[in-house]
Coordinates of C-alpha atoms and ligand atoms in Angstrom, one line a residue:
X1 CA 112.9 136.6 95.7
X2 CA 112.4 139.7 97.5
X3 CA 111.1 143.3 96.2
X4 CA 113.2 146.6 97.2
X5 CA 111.2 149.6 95.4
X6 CA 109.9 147.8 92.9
X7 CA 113.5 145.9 91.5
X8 CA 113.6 142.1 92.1
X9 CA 116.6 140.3 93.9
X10 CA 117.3 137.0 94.2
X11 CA 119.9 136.7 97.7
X12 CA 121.1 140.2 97.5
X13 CA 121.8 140.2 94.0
X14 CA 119.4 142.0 91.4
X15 CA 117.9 140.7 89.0
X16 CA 118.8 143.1 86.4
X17 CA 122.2 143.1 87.5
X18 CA 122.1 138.9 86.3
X19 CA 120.6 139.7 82.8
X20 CA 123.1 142.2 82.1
X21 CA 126.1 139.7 83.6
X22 CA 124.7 137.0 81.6
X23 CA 122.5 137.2 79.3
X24 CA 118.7 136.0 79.1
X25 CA 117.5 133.6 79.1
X26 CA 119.2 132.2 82.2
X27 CA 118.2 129.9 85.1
X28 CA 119.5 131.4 88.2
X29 CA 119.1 129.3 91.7
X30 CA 119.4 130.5 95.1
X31 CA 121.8 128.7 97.4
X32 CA 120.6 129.5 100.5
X33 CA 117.0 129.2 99.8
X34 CA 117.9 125.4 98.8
X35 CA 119.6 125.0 101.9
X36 CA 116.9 126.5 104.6
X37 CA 114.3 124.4 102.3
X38 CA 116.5 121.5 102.9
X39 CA 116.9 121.8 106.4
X40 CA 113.1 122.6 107.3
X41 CA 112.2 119.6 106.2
X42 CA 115.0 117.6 107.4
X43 CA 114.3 118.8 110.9
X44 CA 110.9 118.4 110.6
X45 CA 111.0 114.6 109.6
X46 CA 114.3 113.9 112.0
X47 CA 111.8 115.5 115.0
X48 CA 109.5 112.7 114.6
X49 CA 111.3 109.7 113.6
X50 CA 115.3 110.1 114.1
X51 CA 116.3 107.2 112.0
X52 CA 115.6 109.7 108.6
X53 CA 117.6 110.4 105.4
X54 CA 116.7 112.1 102.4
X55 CA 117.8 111.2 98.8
X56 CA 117.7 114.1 96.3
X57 CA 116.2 112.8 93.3
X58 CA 118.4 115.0 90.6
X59 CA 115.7 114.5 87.8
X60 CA 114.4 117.6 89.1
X61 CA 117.7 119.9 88.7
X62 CA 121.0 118.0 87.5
X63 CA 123.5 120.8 87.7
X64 CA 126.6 118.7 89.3
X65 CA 126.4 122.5 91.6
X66 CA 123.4 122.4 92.9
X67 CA 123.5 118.3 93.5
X68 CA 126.4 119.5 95.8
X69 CA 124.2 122.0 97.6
X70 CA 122.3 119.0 98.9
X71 CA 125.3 116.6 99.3
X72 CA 126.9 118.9 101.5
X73 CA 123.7 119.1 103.6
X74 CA 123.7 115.5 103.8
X75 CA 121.2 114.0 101.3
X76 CA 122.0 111.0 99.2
X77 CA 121.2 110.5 95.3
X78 CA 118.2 109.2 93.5
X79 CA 118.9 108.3 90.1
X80 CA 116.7 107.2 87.1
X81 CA 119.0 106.1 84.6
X82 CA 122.7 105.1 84.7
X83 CA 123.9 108.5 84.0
X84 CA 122.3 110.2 86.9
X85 CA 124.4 107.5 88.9
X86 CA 127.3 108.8 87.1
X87 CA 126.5 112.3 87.8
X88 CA 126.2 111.3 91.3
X89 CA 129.5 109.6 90.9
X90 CA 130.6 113.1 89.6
X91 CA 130.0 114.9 92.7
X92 CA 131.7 112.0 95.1
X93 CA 128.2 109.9 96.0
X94 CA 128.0 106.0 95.5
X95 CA 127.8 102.7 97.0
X96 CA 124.9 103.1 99.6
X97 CA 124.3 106.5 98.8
X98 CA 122.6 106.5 95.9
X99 CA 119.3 104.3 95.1
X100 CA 118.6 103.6 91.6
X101 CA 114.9 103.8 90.4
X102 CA 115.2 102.8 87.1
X103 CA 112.5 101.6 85.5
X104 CA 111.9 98.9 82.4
X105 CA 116.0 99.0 82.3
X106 CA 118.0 97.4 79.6
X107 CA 120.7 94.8 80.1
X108 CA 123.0 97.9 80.0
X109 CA 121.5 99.7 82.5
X110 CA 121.5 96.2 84.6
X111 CA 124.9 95.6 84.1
X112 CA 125.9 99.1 84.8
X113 CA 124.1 99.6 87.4
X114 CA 125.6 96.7 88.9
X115 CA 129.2 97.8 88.9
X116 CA 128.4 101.0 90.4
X117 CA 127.2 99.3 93.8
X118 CA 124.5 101.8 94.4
X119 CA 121.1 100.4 96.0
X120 CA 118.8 98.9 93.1
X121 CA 115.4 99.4 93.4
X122 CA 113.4 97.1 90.9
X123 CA 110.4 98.4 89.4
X124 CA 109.2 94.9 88.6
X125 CA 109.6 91.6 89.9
X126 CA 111.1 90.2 86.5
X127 CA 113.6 92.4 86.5
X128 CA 114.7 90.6 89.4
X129 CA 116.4 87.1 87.6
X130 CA 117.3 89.4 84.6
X131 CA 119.8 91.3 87.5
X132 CA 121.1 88.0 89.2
X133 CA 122.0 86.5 85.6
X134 CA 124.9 89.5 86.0
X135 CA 125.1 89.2 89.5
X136 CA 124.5 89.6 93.0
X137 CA 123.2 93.2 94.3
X138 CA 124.1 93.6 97.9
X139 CA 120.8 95.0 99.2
X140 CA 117.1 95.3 97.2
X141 CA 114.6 97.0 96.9
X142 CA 111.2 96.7 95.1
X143 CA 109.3 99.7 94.1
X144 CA 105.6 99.0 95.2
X145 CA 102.6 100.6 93.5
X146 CA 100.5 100.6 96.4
X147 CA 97.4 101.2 94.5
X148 CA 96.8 105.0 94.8
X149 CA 98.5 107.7 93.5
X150 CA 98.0 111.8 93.2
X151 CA 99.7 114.7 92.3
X152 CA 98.7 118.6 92.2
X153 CA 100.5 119.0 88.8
X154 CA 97.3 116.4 87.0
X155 CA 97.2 113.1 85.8
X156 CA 100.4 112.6 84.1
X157 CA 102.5 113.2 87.0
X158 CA 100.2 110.7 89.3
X159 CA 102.5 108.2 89.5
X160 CA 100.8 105.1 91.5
X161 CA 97.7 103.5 90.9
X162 CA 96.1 101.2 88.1
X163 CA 96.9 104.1 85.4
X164 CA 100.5 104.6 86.1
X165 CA 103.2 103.0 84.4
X166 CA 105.6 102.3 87.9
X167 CA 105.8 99.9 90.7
X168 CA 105.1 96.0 91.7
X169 CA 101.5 95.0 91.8
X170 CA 100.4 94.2 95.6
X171 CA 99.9 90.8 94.6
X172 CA 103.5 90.4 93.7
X173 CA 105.4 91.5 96.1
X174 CA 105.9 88.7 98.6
X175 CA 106.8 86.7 95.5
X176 CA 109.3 89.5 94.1
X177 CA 111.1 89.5 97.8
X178 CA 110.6 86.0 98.5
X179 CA 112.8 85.2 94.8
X180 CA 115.3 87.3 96.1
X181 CA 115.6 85.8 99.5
X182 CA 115.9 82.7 97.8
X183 CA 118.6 84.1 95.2
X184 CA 120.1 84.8 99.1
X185 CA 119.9 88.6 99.3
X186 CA 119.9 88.9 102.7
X187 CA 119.6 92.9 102.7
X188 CA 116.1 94.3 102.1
X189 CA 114.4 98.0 101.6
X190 CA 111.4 98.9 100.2
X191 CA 110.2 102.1 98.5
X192 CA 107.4 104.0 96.3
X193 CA 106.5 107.0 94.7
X194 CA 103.0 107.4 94.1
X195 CA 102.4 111.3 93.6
X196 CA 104.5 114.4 93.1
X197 CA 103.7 117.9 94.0
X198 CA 101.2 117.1 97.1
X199 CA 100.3 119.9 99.1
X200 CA 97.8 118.0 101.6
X201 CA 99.8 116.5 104.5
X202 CA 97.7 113.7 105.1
X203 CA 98.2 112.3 101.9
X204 CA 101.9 111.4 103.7
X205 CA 100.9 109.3 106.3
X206 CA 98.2 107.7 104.1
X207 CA 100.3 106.1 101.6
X208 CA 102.6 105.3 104.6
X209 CA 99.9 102.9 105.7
X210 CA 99.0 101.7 102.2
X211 CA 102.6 100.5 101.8
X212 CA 103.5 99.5 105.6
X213 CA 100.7 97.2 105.2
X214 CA 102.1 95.8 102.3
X215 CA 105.3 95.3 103.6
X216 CA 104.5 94.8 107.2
X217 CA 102.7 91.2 105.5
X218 CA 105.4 90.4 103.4
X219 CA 107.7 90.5 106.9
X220 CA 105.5 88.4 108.5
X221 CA 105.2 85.8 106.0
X222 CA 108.6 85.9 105.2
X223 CA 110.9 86.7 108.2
X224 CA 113.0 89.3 106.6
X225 CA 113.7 92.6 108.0
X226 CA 113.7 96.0 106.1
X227 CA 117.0 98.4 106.6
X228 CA 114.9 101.3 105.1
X229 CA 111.6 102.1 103.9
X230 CA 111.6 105.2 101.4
X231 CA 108.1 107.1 100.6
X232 CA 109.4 108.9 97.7
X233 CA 109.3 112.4 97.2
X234 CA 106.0 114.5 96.1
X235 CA 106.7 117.0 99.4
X236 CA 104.4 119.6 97.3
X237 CA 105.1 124.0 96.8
X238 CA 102.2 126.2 96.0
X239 CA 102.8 127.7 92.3
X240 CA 100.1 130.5 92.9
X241 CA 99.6 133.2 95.0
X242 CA 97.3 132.5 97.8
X243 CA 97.7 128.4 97.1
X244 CA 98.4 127.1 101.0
X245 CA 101.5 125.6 101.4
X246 CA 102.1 122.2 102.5
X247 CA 101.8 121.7 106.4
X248 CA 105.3 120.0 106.7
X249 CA 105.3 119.7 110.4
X250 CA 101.7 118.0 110.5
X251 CA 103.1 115.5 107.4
X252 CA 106.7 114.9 109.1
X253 CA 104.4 114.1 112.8
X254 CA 101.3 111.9 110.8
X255 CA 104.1 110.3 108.9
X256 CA 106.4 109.3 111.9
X257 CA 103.3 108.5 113.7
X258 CA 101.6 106.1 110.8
X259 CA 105.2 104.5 110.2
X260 CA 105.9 103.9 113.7
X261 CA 102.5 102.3 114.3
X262 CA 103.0 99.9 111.5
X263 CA 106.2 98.8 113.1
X264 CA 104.2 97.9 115.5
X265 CA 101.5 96.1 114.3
X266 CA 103.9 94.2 112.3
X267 CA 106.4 93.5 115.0
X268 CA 108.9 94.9 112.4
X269 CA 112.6 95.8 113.3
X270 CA 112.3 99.4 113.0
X271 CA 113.9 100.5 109.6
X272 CA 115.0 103.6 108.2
X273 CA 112.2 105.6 107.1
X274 CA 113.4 107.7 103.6
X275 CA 112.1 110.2 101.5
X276 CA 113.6 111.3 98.0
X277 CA 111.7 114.3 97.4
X278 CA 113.2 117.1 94.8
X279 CA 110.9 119.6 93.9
X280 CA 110.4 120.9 97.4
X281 CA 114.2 121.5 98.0
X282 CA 114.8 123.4 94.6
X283 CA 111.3 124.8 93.4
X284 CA 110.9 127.8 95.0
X285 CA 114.8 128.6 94.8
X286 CA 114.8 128.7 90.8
X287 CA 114.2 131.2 88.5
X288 CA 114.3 131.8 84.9
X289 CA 115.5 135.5 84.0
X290 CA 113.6 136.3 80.7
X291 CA 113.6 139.8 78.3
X292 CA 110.5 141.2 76.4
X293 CA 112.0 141.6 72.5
X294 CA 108.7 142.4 70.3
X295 CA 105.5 143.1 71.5
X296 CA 102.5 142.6 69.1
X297 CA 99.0 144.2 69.2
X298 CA 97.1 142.2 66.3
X299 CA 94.0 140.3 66.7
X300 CA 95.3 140.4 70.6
X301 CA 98.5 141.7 72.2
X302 CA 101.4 139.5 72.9
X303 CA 104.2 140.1 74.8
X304 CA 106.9 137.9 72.6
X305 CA 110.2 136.8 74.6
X306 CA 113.1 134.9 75.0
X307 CA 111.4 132.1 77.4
X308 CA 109.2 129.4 75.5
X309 CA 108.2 126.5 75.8
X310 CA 111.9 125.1 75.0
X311 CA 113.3 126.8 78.0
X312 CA 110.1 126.1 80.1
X313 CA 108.3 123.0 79.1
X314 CA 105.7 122.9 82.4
X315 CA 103.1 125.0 81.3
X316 CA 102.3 124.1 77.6
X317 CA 102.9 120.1 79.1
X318 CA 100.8 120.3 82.2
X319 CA 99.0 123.0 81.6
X320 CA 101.3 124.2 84.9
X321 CA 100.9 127.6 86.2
X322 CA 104.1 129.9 86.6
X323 CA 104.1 133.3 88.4
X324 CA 106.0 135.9 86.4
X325 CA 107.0 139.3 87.8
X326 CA 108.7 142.4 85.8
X327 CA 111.4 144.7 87.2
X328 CA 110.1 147.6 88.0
X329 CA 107.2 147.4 86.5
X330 CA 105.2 145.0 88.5
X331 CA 103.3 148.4 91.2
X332 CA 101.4 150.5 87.7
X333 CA 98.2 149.4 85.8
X334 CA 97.6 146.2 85.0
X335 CA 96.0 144.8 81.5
X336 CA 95.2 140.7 80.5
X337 CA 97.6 140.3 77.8
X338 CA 99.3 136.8 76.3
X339 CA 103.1 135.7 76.4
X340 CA 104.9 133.8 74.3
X341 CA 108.2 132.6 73.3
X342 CA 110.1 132.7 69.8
X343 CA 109.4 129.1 68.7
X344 CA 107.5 128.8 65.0
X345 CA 104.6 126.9 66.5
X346 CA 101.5 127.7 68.5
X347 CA 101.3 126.2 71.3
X348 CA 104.5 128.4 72.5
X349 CA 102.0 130.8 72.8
X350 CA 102.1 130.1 76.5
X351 CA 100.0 132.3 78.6
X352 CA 97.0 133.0 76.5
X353 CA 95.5 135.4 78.8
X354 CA 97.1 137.0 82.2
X355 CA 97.0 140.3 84.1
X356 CA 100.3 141.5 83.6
X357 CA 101.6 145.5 83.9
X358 CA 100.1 147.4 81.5
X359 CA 103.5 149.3 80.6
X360 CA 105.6 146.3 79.2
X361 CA 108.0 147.3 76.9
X362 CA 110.5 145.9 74.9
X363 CA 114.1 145.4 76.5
X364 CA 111.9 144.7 79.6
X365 CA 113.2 142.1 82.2
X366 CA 111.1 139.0 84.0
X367 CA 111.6 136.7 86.3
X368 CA 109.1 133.3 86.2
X369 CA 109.2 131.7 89.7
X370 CA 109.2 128.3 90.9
X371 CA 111.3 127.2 87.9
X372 CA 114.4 125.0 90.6
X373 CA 112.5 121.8 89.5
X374 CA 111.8 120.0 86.2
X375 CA 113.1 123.2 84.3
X376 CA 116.0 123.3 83.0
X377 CA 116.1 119.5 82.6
X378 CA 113.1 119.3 80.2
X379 CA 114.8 121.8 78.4
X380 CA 115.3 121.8 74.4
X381 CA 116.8 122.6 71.5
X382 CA 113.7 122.8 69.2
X383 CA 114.1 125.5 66.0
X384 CA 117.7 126.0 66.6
X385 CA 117.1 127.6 70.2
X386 CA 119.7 126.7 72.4
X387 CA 119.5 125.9 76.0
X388 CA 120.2 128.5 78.6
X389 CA 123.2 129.0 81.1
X390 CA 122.8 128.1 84.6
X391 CA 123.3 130.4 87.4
X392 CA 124.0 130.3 91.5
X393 CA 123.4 133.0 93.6
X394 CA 124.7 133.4 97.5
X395 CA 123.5 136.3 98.5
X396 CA 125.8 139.0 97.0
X397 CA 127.7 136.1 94.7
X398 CA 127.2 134.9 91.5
X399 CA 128.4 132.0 89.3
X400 CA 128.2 130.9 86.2
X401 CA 127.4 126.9 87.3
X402 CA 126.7 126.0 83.0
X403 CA 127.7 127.7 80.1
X404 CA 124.9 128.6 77.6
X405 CA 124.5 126.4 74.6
X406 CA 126.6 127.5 71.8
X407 CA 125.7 126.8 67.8
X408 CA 128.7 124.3 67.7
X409 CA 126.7 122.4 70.3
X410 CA 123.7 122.2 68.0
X411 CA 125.9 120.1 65.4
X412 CA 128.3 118.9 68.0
X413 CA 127.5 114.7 67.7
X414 CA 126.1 115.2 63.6
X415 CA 127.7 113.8 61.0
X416 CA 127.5 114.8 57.7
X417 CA 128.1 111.2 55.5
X418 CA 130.7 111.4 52.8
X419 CA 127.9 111.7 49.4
X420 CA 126.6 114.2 51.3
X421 CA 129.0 117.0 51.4
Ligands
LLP501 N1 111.5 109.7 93.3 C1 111.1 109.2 92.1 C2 111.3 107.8 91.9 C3 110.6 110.1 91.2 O1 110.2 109.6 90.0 C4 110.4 111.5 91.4 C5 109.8 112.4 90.5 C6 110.9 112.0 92.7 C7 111.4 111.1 93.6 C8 110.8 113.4 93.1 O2 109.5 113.9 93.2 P1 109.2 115.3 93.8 O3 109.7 115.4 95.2 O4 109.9 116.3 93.0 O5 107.7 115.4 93.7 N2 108.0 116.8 85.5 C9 106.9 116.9 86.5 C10 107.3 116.1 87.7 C11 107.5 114.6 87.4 C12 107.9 113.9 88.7 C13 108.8 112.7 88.3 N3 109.3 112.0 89.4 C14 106.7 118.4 86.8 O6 107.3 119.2 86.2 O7 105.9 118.7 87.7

């Protein structure tokens, strides 16, 4: 976002400009801001180690639009559940593409995940006879829990080590991939996602060695080869002013270097080394345009608008930290006031205490940054409020990428039974 006299802009388009086109509350992304993030950490990673893809893992940011962004710069899918395999279906990505990191599926999700032909990465080994009982996957690959996990975002977003609920014991994987050697896979990967939101570089090549060692025994004791090893995502953005940014040159070199030492050790065939990171592609390039309606100076002043904890679930979930700048307001006095939303419950009460201008009024219009990733998704419909419209901006360009919920969509799949009308 950049600052000409005081107005905001996202690409060359203002800010205000987008509330009055489309209302508020709206997300608005940035499509070139995706694509340089994109392409600074491809190029960091491909530096170092050549033999590199990146999955997007659309959890973070589903719009079909902004998947597309990344397909077009080459990424593959990751999916969690069958229907973000459909979504990548959607946007023309299957087969090899598209890994699927479900975890604690249901026969459903097996069998569906199944006749899409996308790579299955089992988050447990007894999934594993519950998938051959429908078939025969091409390739596999067992998510390890290598024992350690961290994330900037807090405990509930750690997600590796004895706490979390993901991944294959290291005890069990050289059972898990010898059953499916002896089911006769023949095709074998290997991935894990301990931590999202990680800032510290060395943290990379760490849990590269955790899991190379893992695997690099399970090759040597069984003779298979690995086509691809994927790291997961977790490539970290600093939230608040002043928080330093993830060295991604120093991860992309420790990474490569840590990877292609194991090899060694190992005497592995060198696989594909993969990353499926999400937030550091669409973070930064996300906004949510907001408007100040009331403001209320009782036992403390509150600036009440249209963005709560519905539209932006980070904060009151993770206790997550969200910059917020006003148009044309952001250069006068400042005073510590709170912010909330219009939901009928407390703890939309969202920032309790910031410096914000002293000179809000109502009709006012924000911008919250860093909202590209786990935004709109977590998104809800709580009290009636409906969720907002999704926008793209390239540079001077706009468009409308989702419509805004509407009330027929809030009684869209109800049915009212027969007595009851
Ligand atoms: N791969 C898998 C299997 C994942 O579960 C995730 C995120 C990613 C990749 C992408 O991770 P990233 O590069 O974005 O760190 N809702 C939380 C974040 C939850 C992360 C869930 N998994 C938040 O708002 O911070």
């Amino acid at each position: 976002m950049k600052e000409i006299n005081g107005k905001y802009y996202i690409g060359e388009t203002a800010v205000s400009t987008l509330a009055e086109k489309y209302g508020t509350p709206i997300y608005v992304y940035d499509e070139e801001k995706i694509r340089e993030n994109y392409r600074r950490a491809l190029n960091a990673f491909l530096k170092y180690y050549p033999d590199f893809r990146f999955f997007y893992a659309i959890k973070a940011c589903n719009n079909p639009a902004i998947a597309s962004i990344l397909k077009s710069e080459g990424a593959g899918i990751d999916a969690a559940s069958v229907n973000e395999i459909l979504l990548a279906k959607y946007i023309g990505l299957g087969g090899e593409d598209v890994m699927f990191s479900g975890n604690f599926l249901s026969d459903d999700d097996i069998v569906q995940g199944l006749e899409s032909g996308v790579i299955f990465n089992l988050d447990d080994p007894s999934i594993l006879p519950r998938v051959l009982k429908y078939g025969r996957p091409e390739i596999i690959s067992f998510r390890v829990n290598p024992g350690y996990g961290k994330s900037n975002v807090g405990d509930f977003v750690t997600n590796a080590g004895p706490n979390a609920k993901f991944g294959v014991h290291p005890e069990q994987v050289l059972d898990a991939y010898a059953s499916a050697r002896n089911a006769g896979i023949k095709r074998f990967g290997a991935h894990m996602m301990p931590g999202s939101c990680i800032t510290d570089y060395e943290y990379f090549p760490f849990i590269t060695g955790l899991l190379m060692d893992i695997i690099g025994s399970v090759r040597k004791k069984l003779g298979i080869e690995f086509e691809f090893i994927d790291i997961g995502g977790g490539l970290g953005i600093p939230y608040r002013d002043g928080e330093a940014s993830l060295d991604l040159d120093k991860a992309a070199a420790e990474t490569a270097k840590m990877f292609s030492a194991k090899i060694k050790e190992y005497g592995m065939k060198a696989p594909r080394l993969m990353m499926e990171p999400a937030r550091y592609f669409v973070g930064n390039a996300g906004y949510i345009i907001g408007k100040v309606h009331s403001i209320k100076n009782s036992y403390k002043k509150i600036i009440g608008a249209d963005v709560g904890m519905n539209v932006i679930a980070r904060p009151v979930l993770y206790g997550a930290y969200h910059k917020i700048v006003f148009d044309g307001k952001d250069s006068g006095p400042r005073e510590k006031v709170g912010l909330c939303g219009q939901l009928c419950e407390n703890t939309d009460y969202w920032i309790k205490e910031r410096e914000l201008p002293a000179n809000i009024a109502e009709g006012d219009i924000f911008a919250i940054e860093n909202a590209g990733a786990y935004g709109f998704v977590m998104s809800y419909q709580y009290n009636g409020r409906l969720r907002p419209a999704e926008v793209l901006v390239k540079g001077k360009k706009h468009f409308l990428i989702r419509k805004p919920e509407e009330f027929k969509d809030l009684v869209k799949n109800t049915k009212i039974p027969r007595h009851l009308q």
